[in-house]
């Protein structure tokens, strides 16, 4: 392989490898797939304590449930669908605000299993918060609204590394206060979920271009090696 082809191949591979970090760093809105915190029996990301009984209080997040964070505007969202064992469908539409970043050690508490409060100044977890929330969770056509003060237990809506209160994974969790459209007594529901980043379209385009360049360079190399002259 001559010098120019070697440079082409190396540059293409570097381009393909670097696109994820380059596009993520420039992104204003972070988009994540939200999935159940646990699998197996009663797998779920949403728990309700007054819509059904027993295992039917556990609703499994379905593909396409999305969590977003916009640090520029201080807003976020959790939208998607969850289904319980009796095929009751919950449509989740939560809007979040008041983003509070704690990576610099701002004093704020977050909830772990059992509601224990921790301080980011002294603990290892990297958790950020949304301090306001609104929206609804509709179950089979009946709407449960978040209250004006939507958080139970004095804990906000949290996300980040260790923010899934059930398993300590990268994800999110909150205790939510909801009430029905007919003014029923407010109830405490849970959301606990794992998160995985969704690459932006531009990321995929750059990656395809980068890997295509790698493949093209390797094909040209192979063709040159297999041609024999009499």
PDB file of C-alpha atoms in Angstrom:
ATOM      1  CA  UNK A   1       0.000   0.000   0.000  1.00  0.00           C
ATOM      2  CA  UNK A   2       1.456   3.385  -0.962  1.00  0.00           C
ATOM      3  CA  UNK A   3       1.554   6.361   1.381  1.00  0.00           C
ATOM      4  CA  UNK A   4      -1.553   8.080  -0.005  1.00  0.00           C
ATOM      5  CA  UNK A   5      -3.697   4.925   0.276  1.00  0.00           C
ATOM      6  CA  UNK A   6      -2.439   4.279   3.784  1.00  0.00           C
ATOM      7  CA  UNK A   7      -3.377   7.817   4.789  1.00  0.00           C
ATOM      8  CA  UNK A   8      -6.838   7.386   3.214  1.00  0.00           C
ATOM      9  CA  UNK A   9      -7.536   4.163   5.077  1.00  0.00           C
ATOM     10  CA  UNK A  10      -6.266   5.498   8.399  1.00  0.00           C
ATOM     11  CA  UNK A  11      -8.240   8.727   8.035  1.00  0.00           C
ATOM     12  CA  UNK A  12     -11.447   6.896   7.133  1.00  0.00           C
ATOM     13  CA  UNK A  13     -11.157   4.614  10.157  1.00  0.00           C
ATOM     14  CA  UNK A  14     -10.481   7.578  12.415  1.00  0.00           C
ATOM     15  CA  UNK A  15     -13.508   9.378  10.979  1.00  0.00           C
ATOM     16  CA  UNK A  16     -15.775   6.418  11.636  1.00  0.00           C
ATOM     17  CA  UNK A  17     -14.496   6.046  15.186  1.00  0.00           C
ATOM     18  CA  UNK A  18     -14.743   9.729  16.047  1.00  0.00           C
ATOM     19  CA  UNK A  19     -18.221  10.561  14.805  1.00  0.00           C
ATOM     20  CA  UNK A  20     -20.111   9.432  17.929  1.00  0.00           C
ATOM     21  CA  UNK A  21     -18.152  11.656  20.272  1.00  0.00           C
ATOM     22  CA  UNK A  22     -18.035  14.578  17.842  1.00  0.00           C
ATOM     23  CA  UNK A  23     -21.773  14.726  17.175  1.00  0.00           C
ATOM     24  CA  UNK A  24     -22.740  14.021  20.787  1.00  0.00           C
ATOM     25  CA  UNK A  25     -20.564  16.861  22.032  1.00  0.00           C
ATOM     26  CA  UNK A  26     -22.301  19.298  19.678  1.00  0.00           C
ATOM     27  CA  UNK A  27     -25.820  18.091  20.395  1.00  0.00           C
ATOM     28  CA  UNK A  28     -28.168  20.465  22.231  1.00  0.00           C
ATOM     29  CA  UNK A  29     -30.827  17.827  22.923  1.00  0.00           C
ATOM     30  CA  UNK A  30     -29.839  14.439  24.343  1.00  0.00           C
ATOM     31  CA  UNK A  31     -32.119  11.563  23.342  1.00  0.00           C
ATOM     32  CA  UNK A  32     -32.220   8.201  25.121  1.00  0.00           C
ATOM     33  CA  UNK A  33     -34.135   4.957  24.776  1.00  0.00           C
ATOM     34  CA  UNK A  34     -35.812   4.238  28.123  1.00  0.00           C
ATOM     35  CA  UNK A  35     -36.188   0.581  29.102  1.00  0.00           C
ATOM     36  CA  UNK A  36     -37.343  -1.472  32.090  1.00  0.00           C
ATOM     37  CA  UNK A  37     -35.153  -1.412  35.152  1.00  0.00           C
ATOM     38  CA  UNK A  38     -35.664  -5.173  35.553  1.00  0.00           C
ATOM     39  CA  UNK A  39     -36.479  -8.183  33.397  1.00  0.00           C
ATOM     40  CA  UNK A  40     -38.137 -11.500  34.177  1.00  0.00           C
ATOM     41  CA  UNK A  41     -41.324 -11.657  36.210  1.00  0.00           C
ATOM     42  CA  UNK A  42     -43.064  -8.304  36.652  1.00  0.00           C
ATOM     43  CA  UNK A  43     -40.553  -6.497  34.429  1.00  0.00           C
ATOM     44  CA  UNK A  44     -41.434  -2.846  34.479  1.00  0.00           C
ATOM     45  CA  UNK A  45     -40.461   0.788  34.249  1.00  0.00           C
ATOM     46  CA  UNK A  46     -43.746   2.104  35.697  1.00  0.00           C
ATOM     47  CA  UNK A  47     -45.466   1.033  38.920  1.00  0.00           C
ATOM     48  CA  UNK A  48     -48.955   2.181  39.883  1.00  0.00           C
ATOM     49  CA  UNK A  49     -50.573   1.526  43.232  1.00  0.00           C
ATOM     50  CA  UNK A  50     -54.249   2.195  42.642  1.00  0.00           C
ATOM     51  CA  UNK A  51     -55.194   1.177  39.110  1.00  0.00           C
ATOM     52  CA  UNK A  52     -55.111  -2.589  39.625  1.00  0.00           C
ATOM     53  CA  UNK A  53     -53.780  -5.049  42.171  1.00  0.00           C
ATOM     54  CA  UNK A  54     -50.816  -7.373  42.534  1.00  0.00           C
ATOM     55  CA  UNK A  55     -48.696  -7.967  39.449  1.00  0.00           C
ATOM     56  CA  UNK A  56     -50.985  -5.819  37.289  1.00  0.00           C
ATOM     57  CA  UNK A  57     -49.530  -2.712  38.902  1.00  0.00           C
ATOM     58  CA  UNK A  58     -46.289  -3.353  37.020  1.00  0.00           C
ATOM     59  CA  UNK A  59     -46.132  -1.861  33.513  1.00  0.00           C
ATOM     60  CA  UNK A  60     -43.347  -2.800  31.096  1.00  0.00           C
ATOM     61  CA  UNK A  61     -41.907  -0.037  28.917  1.00  0.00           C
ATOM     62  CA  UNK A  62     -42.338  -0.751  25.214  1.00  0.00           C
ATOM     63  CA  UNK A  63     -39.909  -0.047  22.378  1.00  0.00           C
ATOM     64  CA  UNK A  64     -40.007   3.620  21.420  1.00  0.00           C
ATOM     65  CA  UNK A  65     -40.252   4.980  24.965  1.00  0.00           C
ATOM     66  CA  UNK A  66     -37.976   8.012  24.871  1.00  0.00           C
ATOM     67  CA  UNK A  67     -36.335  10.226  27.493  1.00  0.00           C
ATOM     68  CA  UNK A  68     -34.943  13.593  26.373  1.00  0.00           C
ATOM     69  CA  UNK A  69     -32.804  16.247  28.033  1.00  0.00           C
ATOM     70  CA  UNK A  70     -32.281  19.783  26.711  1.00  0.00           C
ATOM     71  CA  UNK A  71     -29.680  21.434  28.930  1.00  0.00           C
ATOM     72  CA  UNK A  72     -29.948  24.729  26.998  1.00  0.00           C
ATOM     73  CA  UNK A  73     -33.598  25.255  27.907  1.00  0.00           C
ATOM     74  CA  UNK A  74     -33.497  23.251  31.148  1.00  0.00           C
ATOM     75  CA  UNK A  75     -36.306  20.976  29.973  1.00  0.00           C
ATOM     76  CA  UNK A  76     -36.871  17.293  29.305  1.00  0.00           C
ATOM     77  CA  UNK A  77     -39.538  14.690  28.661  1.00  0.00           C
ATOM     78  CA  UNK A  78     -40.492  11.065  29.141  1.00  0.00           C
ATOM     79  CA  UNK A  79     -42.881   9.784  26.487  1.00  0.00           C
ATOM     80  CA  UNK A  80     -43.937   6.330  25.385  1.00  0.00           C
ATOM     81  CA  UNK A  81     -46.049   3.300  26.165  1.00  0.00           C
ATOM     82  CA  UNK A  82     -46.064   0.692  28.939  1.00  0.00           C
ATOM     83  CA  UNK A  83     -48.182  -2.468  29.220  1.00  0.00           C
ATOM     84  CA  UNK A  84     -49.029  -4.690  32.201  1.00  0.00           C
ATOM     85  CA  UNK A  85     -49.662  -8.418  32.361  1.00  0.00           C
ATOM     86  CA  UNK A  86     -53.367  -7.981  31.595  1.00  0.00           C
ATOM     87  CA  UNK A  87     -52.544  -5.886  28.513  1.00  0.00           C
ATOM     88  CA  UNK A  88     -53.697  -2.628  30.054  1.00  0.00           C
ATOM     89  CA  UNK A  89     -51.930   0.129  28.123  1.00  0.00           C
ATOM     90  CA  UNK A  90     -50.373   3.190  29.802  1.00  0.00           C
ATOM     91  CA  UNK A  91     -49.492   6.147  27.578  1.00  0.00           C
ATOM     92  CA  UNK A  92     -46.847   8.262  29.289  1.00  0.00           C
ATOM     93  CA  UNK A  93     -46.481  11.954  28.468  1.00  0.00           C
ATOM     94  CA  UNK A  94     -44.383  13.778  31.064  1.00  0.00           C
ATOM     95  CA  UNK A  95     -42.805  17.193  30.567  1.00  0.00           C
ATOM     96  CA  UNK A  96     -39.920  18.157  32.833  1.00  0.00           C
ATOM     97  CA  UNK A  97     -38.379  21.503  33.742  1.00  0.00           C
ATOM     98  CA  UNK A  98     -36.067  23.260  36.160  1.00  0.00           C
ATOM     99  CA  UNK A  99     -32.973  21.283  35.163  1.00  0.00           C
ATOM    100  CA  UNK A 100     -30.402  21.272  37.958  1.00  0.00           C
ATOM    101  CA  UNK A 101     -26.936  19.997  37.164  1.00  0.00           C
ATOM    102  CA  UNK A 102     -24.949  18.665  40.107  1.00  0.00           C
ATOM    103  CA  UNK A 103     -21.668  17.666  38.448  1.00  0.00           C
ATOM    104  CA  UNK A 104     -19.981  20.608  40.141  1.00  0.00           C
ATOM    105  CA  UNK A 105     -21.021  19.390  43.566  1.00  0.00           C
ATOM    106  CA  UNK A 106     -24.185  21.414  44.085  1.00  0.00           C
ATOM    107  CA  UNK A 107     -25.842  20.205  47.262  1.00  0.00           C
ATOM    108  CA  UNK A 108     -28.967  18.256  46.382  1.00  0.00           C
ATOM    109  CA  UNK A 109     -30.417  14.967  47.518  1.00  0.00           C
ATOM    110  CA  UNK A 110     -31.569  12.077  45.425  1.00  0.00           C
ATOM    111  CA  UNK A 111     -33.459   8.922  46.260  1.00  0.00           C
ATOM    112  CA  UNK A 112     -32.111   5.430  46.357  1.00  0.00           C
ATOM    113  CA  UNK A 113     -34.083   2.275  47.074  1.00  0.00           C
ATOM    114  CA  UNK A 114     -36.102   3.018  50.209  1.00  0.00           C
ATOM    115  CA  UNK A 115     -35.880   6.765  49.668  1.00  0.00           C
ATOM    116  CA  UNK A 116     -32.514   7.311  51.322  1.00  0.00           C
ATOM    117  CA  UNK A 117     -31.127  10.772  50.599  1.00  0.00           C
ATOM    118  CA  UNK A 118     -27.559  11.172  49.363  1.00  0.00           C
ATOM    119  CA  UNK A 119     -25.347  14.214  48.801  1.00  0.00           C
ATOM    120  CA  UNK A 120     -23.432  14.505  45.488  1.00  0.00           C
ATOM    121  CA  UNK A 121     -20.659  16.311  47.345  1.00  0.00           C
ATOM    122  CA  UNK A 122     -19.719  13.143  49.192  1.00  0.00           C
ATOM    123  CA  UNK A 123     -21.163  10.327  47.048  1.00  0.00           C
ATOM    124  CA  UNK A 124     -19.818   8.908  43.812  1.00  0.00           C
ATOM    125  CA  UNK A 125     -23.008   8.950  41.749  1.00  0.00           C
ATOM    126  CA  UNK A 126     -23.312  11.584  39.011  1.00  0.00           C
ATOM    127  CA  UNK A 127     -26.985  12.524  39.177  1.00  0.00           C
ATOM    128  CA  UNK A 128     -28.783  15.560  37.747  1.00  0.00           C
ATOM    129  CA  UNK A 129     -32.367  16.652  38.390  1.00  0.00           C
ATOM    130  CA  UNK A 130     -35.528  18.165  37.013  1.00  0.00           C
ATOM    131  CA  UNK A 131     -37.282  20.095  39.747  1.00  0.00           C
ATOM    132  CA  UNK A 132     -40.662  20.564  38.004  1.00  0.00           C
ATOM    133  CA  UNK A 133     -42.905  18.174  36.102  1.00  0.00           C
ATOM    134  CA  UNK A 134     -46.305  18.184  34.435  1.00  0.00           C
ATOM    135  CA  UNK A 135     -48.309  15.966  32.136  1.00  0.00           C
ATOM    136  CA  UNK A 136     -50.292  12.773  32.363  1.00  0.00           C
ATOM    137  CA  UNK A 137     -50.268   8.992  32.286  1.00  0.00           C
ATOM    138  CA  UNK A 138     -53.335   7.648  30.487  1.00  0.00           C
ATOM    139  CA  UNK A 139     -54.358   4.055  31.150  1.00  0.00           C
ATOM    140  CA  UNK A 140     -56.880   2.576  28.743  1.00  0.00           C
ATOM    141  CA  UNK A 141     -58.295   6.014  28.002  1.00  0.00           C
ATOM    142  CA  UNK A 142     -58.478   7.255  31.597  1.00  0.00           C
ATOM    143  CA  UNK A 143     -56.149  10.146  32.393  1.00  0.00           C
ATOM    144  CA  UNK A 144     -54.103  10.448  35.579  1.00  0.00           C
ATOM    145  CA  UNK A 145     -52.590  13.919  35.902  1.00  0.00           C
ATOM    146  CA  UNK A 146     -49.481  14.933  37.772  1.00  0.00           C
ATOM    147  CA  UNK A 147     -50.303  17.266  40.630  1.00  0.00           C
ATOM    148  CA  UNK A 148     -49.078  20.870  40.699  1.00  0.00           C
ATOM    149  CA  UNK A 149     -46.493  19.672  43.231  1.00  0.00           C
ATOM    150  CA  UNK A 150     -45.804  16.311  41.573  1.00  0.00           C
ATOM    151  CA  UNK A 151     -42.986  14.773  43.605  1.00  0.00           C
ATOM    152  CA  UNK A 152     -43.497  12.488  46.581  1.00  0.00           C
ATOM    153  CA  UNK A 153     -41.033  12.174  49.426  1.00  0.00           C
ATOM    154  CA  UNK A 154     -39.289  15.484  48.755  1.00  0.00           C
ATOM    155  CA  UNK A 155     -37.250  14.046  45.856  1.00  0.00           C
ATOM    156  CA  UNK A 156     -37.219  15.466  42.337  1.00  0.00           C
ATOM    157  CA  UNK A 157     -37.058  13.685  38.987  1.00  0.00           C
ATOM    158  CA  UNK A 158     -33.496  12.420  38.656  1.00  0.00           C
ATOM    159  CA  UNK A 159     -31.375  11.031  35.845  1.00  0.00           C
ATOM    160  CA  UNK A 160     -27.746  10.111  35.340  1.00  0.00           C
ATOM    161  CA  UNK A 161     -25.222   7.520  36.443  1.00  0.00           C
ATOM    162  CA  UNK A 162     -26.720   5.782  39.467  1.00  0.00           C
ATOM    163  CA  UNK A 163     -30.054   7.611  39.150  1.00  0.00           C
ATOM    164  CA  UNK A 164     -32.075   4.444  38.641  1.00  0.00           C
ATOM    165  CA  UNK A 165     -33.089   4.017  42.263  1.00  0.00           C
ATOM    166  CA  UNK A 166     -33.726   0.292  41.874  1.00  0.00           C
ATOM    167  CA  UNK A 167     -30.437  -0.918  40.440  1.00  0.00           C
ATOM    168  CA  UNK A 168     -28.003   2.016  40.504  1.00  0.00           C
ATOM    169  CA  UNK A 169     -27.598   1.926  36.709  1.00  0.00           C
ATOM    170  CA  UNK A 170     -27.432   4.830  34.265  1.00  0.00           C
ATOM    171  CA  UNK A 171     -31.078   5.786  34.051  1.00  0.00           C
ATOM    172  CA  UNK A 172     -33.752   7.740  35.847  1.00  0.00           C
ATOM    173  CA  UNK A 173     -36.367   7.534  38.558  1.00  0.00           C
ATOM    174  CA  UNK A 174     -38.962   9.505  40.447  1.00  0.00           C
ATOM    175  CA  UNK A 175     -41.831   9.167  42.849  1.00  0.00           C
ATOM    176  CA  UNK A 176     -44.800  10.873  41.238  1.00  0.00           C
ATOM    177  CA  UNK A 177     -48.024  12.146  42.786  1.00  0.00           C
ATOM    178  CA  UNK A 178     -50.973  11.644  40.436  1.00  0.00           C
ATOM    179  CA  UNK A 179     -54.710  12.136  40.691  1.00  0.00           C
ATOM    180  CA  UNK A 180     -57.562  11.133  38.432  1.00  0.00           C
ATOM    181  CA  UNK A 181     -59.679  13.464  36.365  1.00  0.00           C
ATOM    182  CA  UNK A 182     -62.507  13.073  38.890  1.00  0.00           C
ATOM    183  CA  UNK A 183     -60.391  14.360  41.783  1.00  0.00           C
ATOM    184  CA  UNK A 184     -59.520  11.044  43.411  1.00  0.00           C
ATOM    185  CA  UNK A 185     -57.125  10.973  46.330  1.00  0.00           C
ATOM    186  CA  UNK A 186     -53.550  11.572  45.094  1.00  0.00           C
ATOM    187  CA  UNK A 187     -51.479   8.423  44.826  1.00  0.00           C
ATOM    188  CA  UNK A 188     -47.775   7.742  44.680  1.00  0.00           C
ATOM    189  CA  UNK A 189     -46.548   6.066  41.483  1.00  0.00           C
ATOM    190  CA  UNK A 190     -42.980   5.119  40.540  1.00  0.00           C
ATOM    191  CA  UNK A 191     -40.944   5.362  37.386  1.00  0.00           C
ATOM    192  CA  UNK A 192     -37.565   3.580  37.317  1.00  0.00           C
ATOM    193  CA  UNK A 193     -35.778   2.966  34.040  1.00  0.00           C
ATOM    194  CA  UNK A 194     -32.457   2.326  32.337  1.00  0.00           C
ATOM    195  CA  UNK A 195     -31.207   4.607  29.569  1.00  0.00           C
ATOM    196  CA  UNK A 196     -29.231   4.050  26.373  1.00  0.00           C
ATOM    197  CA  UNK A 197     -28.214   6.914  24.072  1.00  0.00           C
ATOM    198  CA  UNK A 198     -29.802   7.163  20.618  1.00  0.00           C
ATOM    199  CA  UNK A 199     -27.275   8.258  17.930  1.00  0.00           C
ATOM    200  CA  UNK A 200     -28.370  11.282  15.933  1.00  0.00           C
ATOM    201  CA  UNK A 201     -29.072  10.877  12.179  1.00  0.00           C
ATOM    202  CA  UNK A 202     -25.951  12.892  11.445  1.00  0.00           C
ATOM    203  CA  UNK A 203     -23.944  10.401  13.477  1.00  0.00           C
ATOM    204  CA  UNK A 204     -25.166   7.486  11.380  1.00  0.00           C
ATOM    205  CA  UNK A 205     -24.484   9.399   8.167  1.00  0.00           C
ATOM    206  CA  UNK A 206     -20.900  10.138   9.183  1.00  0.00           C
ATOM    207  CA  UNK A 207     -20.389   6.564  10.372  1.00  0.00           C
ATOM    208  CA  UNK A 208     -21.716   5.134   7.087  1.00  0.00           C
ATOM    209  CA  UNK A 209     -19.482   7.503   5.160  1.00  0.00           C
ATOM    210  CA  UNK A 210     -16.487   6.586   7.306  1.00  0.00           C
ATOM    211  CA  UNK A 211     -17.007   2.833   7.069  1.00  0.00           C
ATOM    212  CA  UNK A 212     -17.714   3.161   3.345  1.00  0.00           C
ATOM    213  CA  UNK A 213     -14.410   4.914   2.869  1.00  0.00           C
ATOM    214  CA  UNK A 214     -12.666   2.144   4.793  1.00  0.00           C
ATOM    215  CA  UNK A 215     -14.329  -0.518   2.638  1.00  0.00           C
ATOM    216  CA  UNK A 216     -13.485   1.316  -0.570  1.00  0.00           C
ATOM    217  CA  UNK A 217      -9.831   1.626   0.373  1.00  0.00           C
ATOM    218  CA  UNK A 218      -9.619  -2.060   1.294  1.00  0.00           C
ATOM    219  CA  UNK A 219     -11.330  -3.148  -1.937  1.00  0.00           C
ATOM    220  CA  UNK A 220      -8.913  -1.121  -4.017  1.00  0.00           C
ATOM    221  CA  UNK A 221      -6.025  -2.681  -2.146  1.00  0.00           C
ATOM    222  CA  UNK A 222      -7.393  -6.200  -2.744  1.00  0.00           C
ATOM    223  CA  UNK A 223      -7.939  -5.550  -6.464  1.00  0.00           C
ATOM    224  CA  UNK A 224      -4.404  -4.354  -6.894  1.00  0.00           C
ATOM    225  CA  UNK A 225      -3.052  -7.399  -5.138  1.00  0.00           C
ATOM    226  CA  UNK A 226      -5.027  -9.917  -7.204  1.00  0.00           C
ATOM    227  CA  UNK A 227      -4.315  -8.521 -10.690  1.00  0.00           C
ATOM    228  CA  UNK A 228      -1.558 -10.476 -12.463  1.00  0.00           C
ATOM    229  CA  UNK A 229       0.132  -9.310 -15.618  1.00  0.00           C
ATOM    230  CA  UNK A 230       1.478 -11.813 -18.178  1.00  0.00           C
TER     231      UNK A 230
END
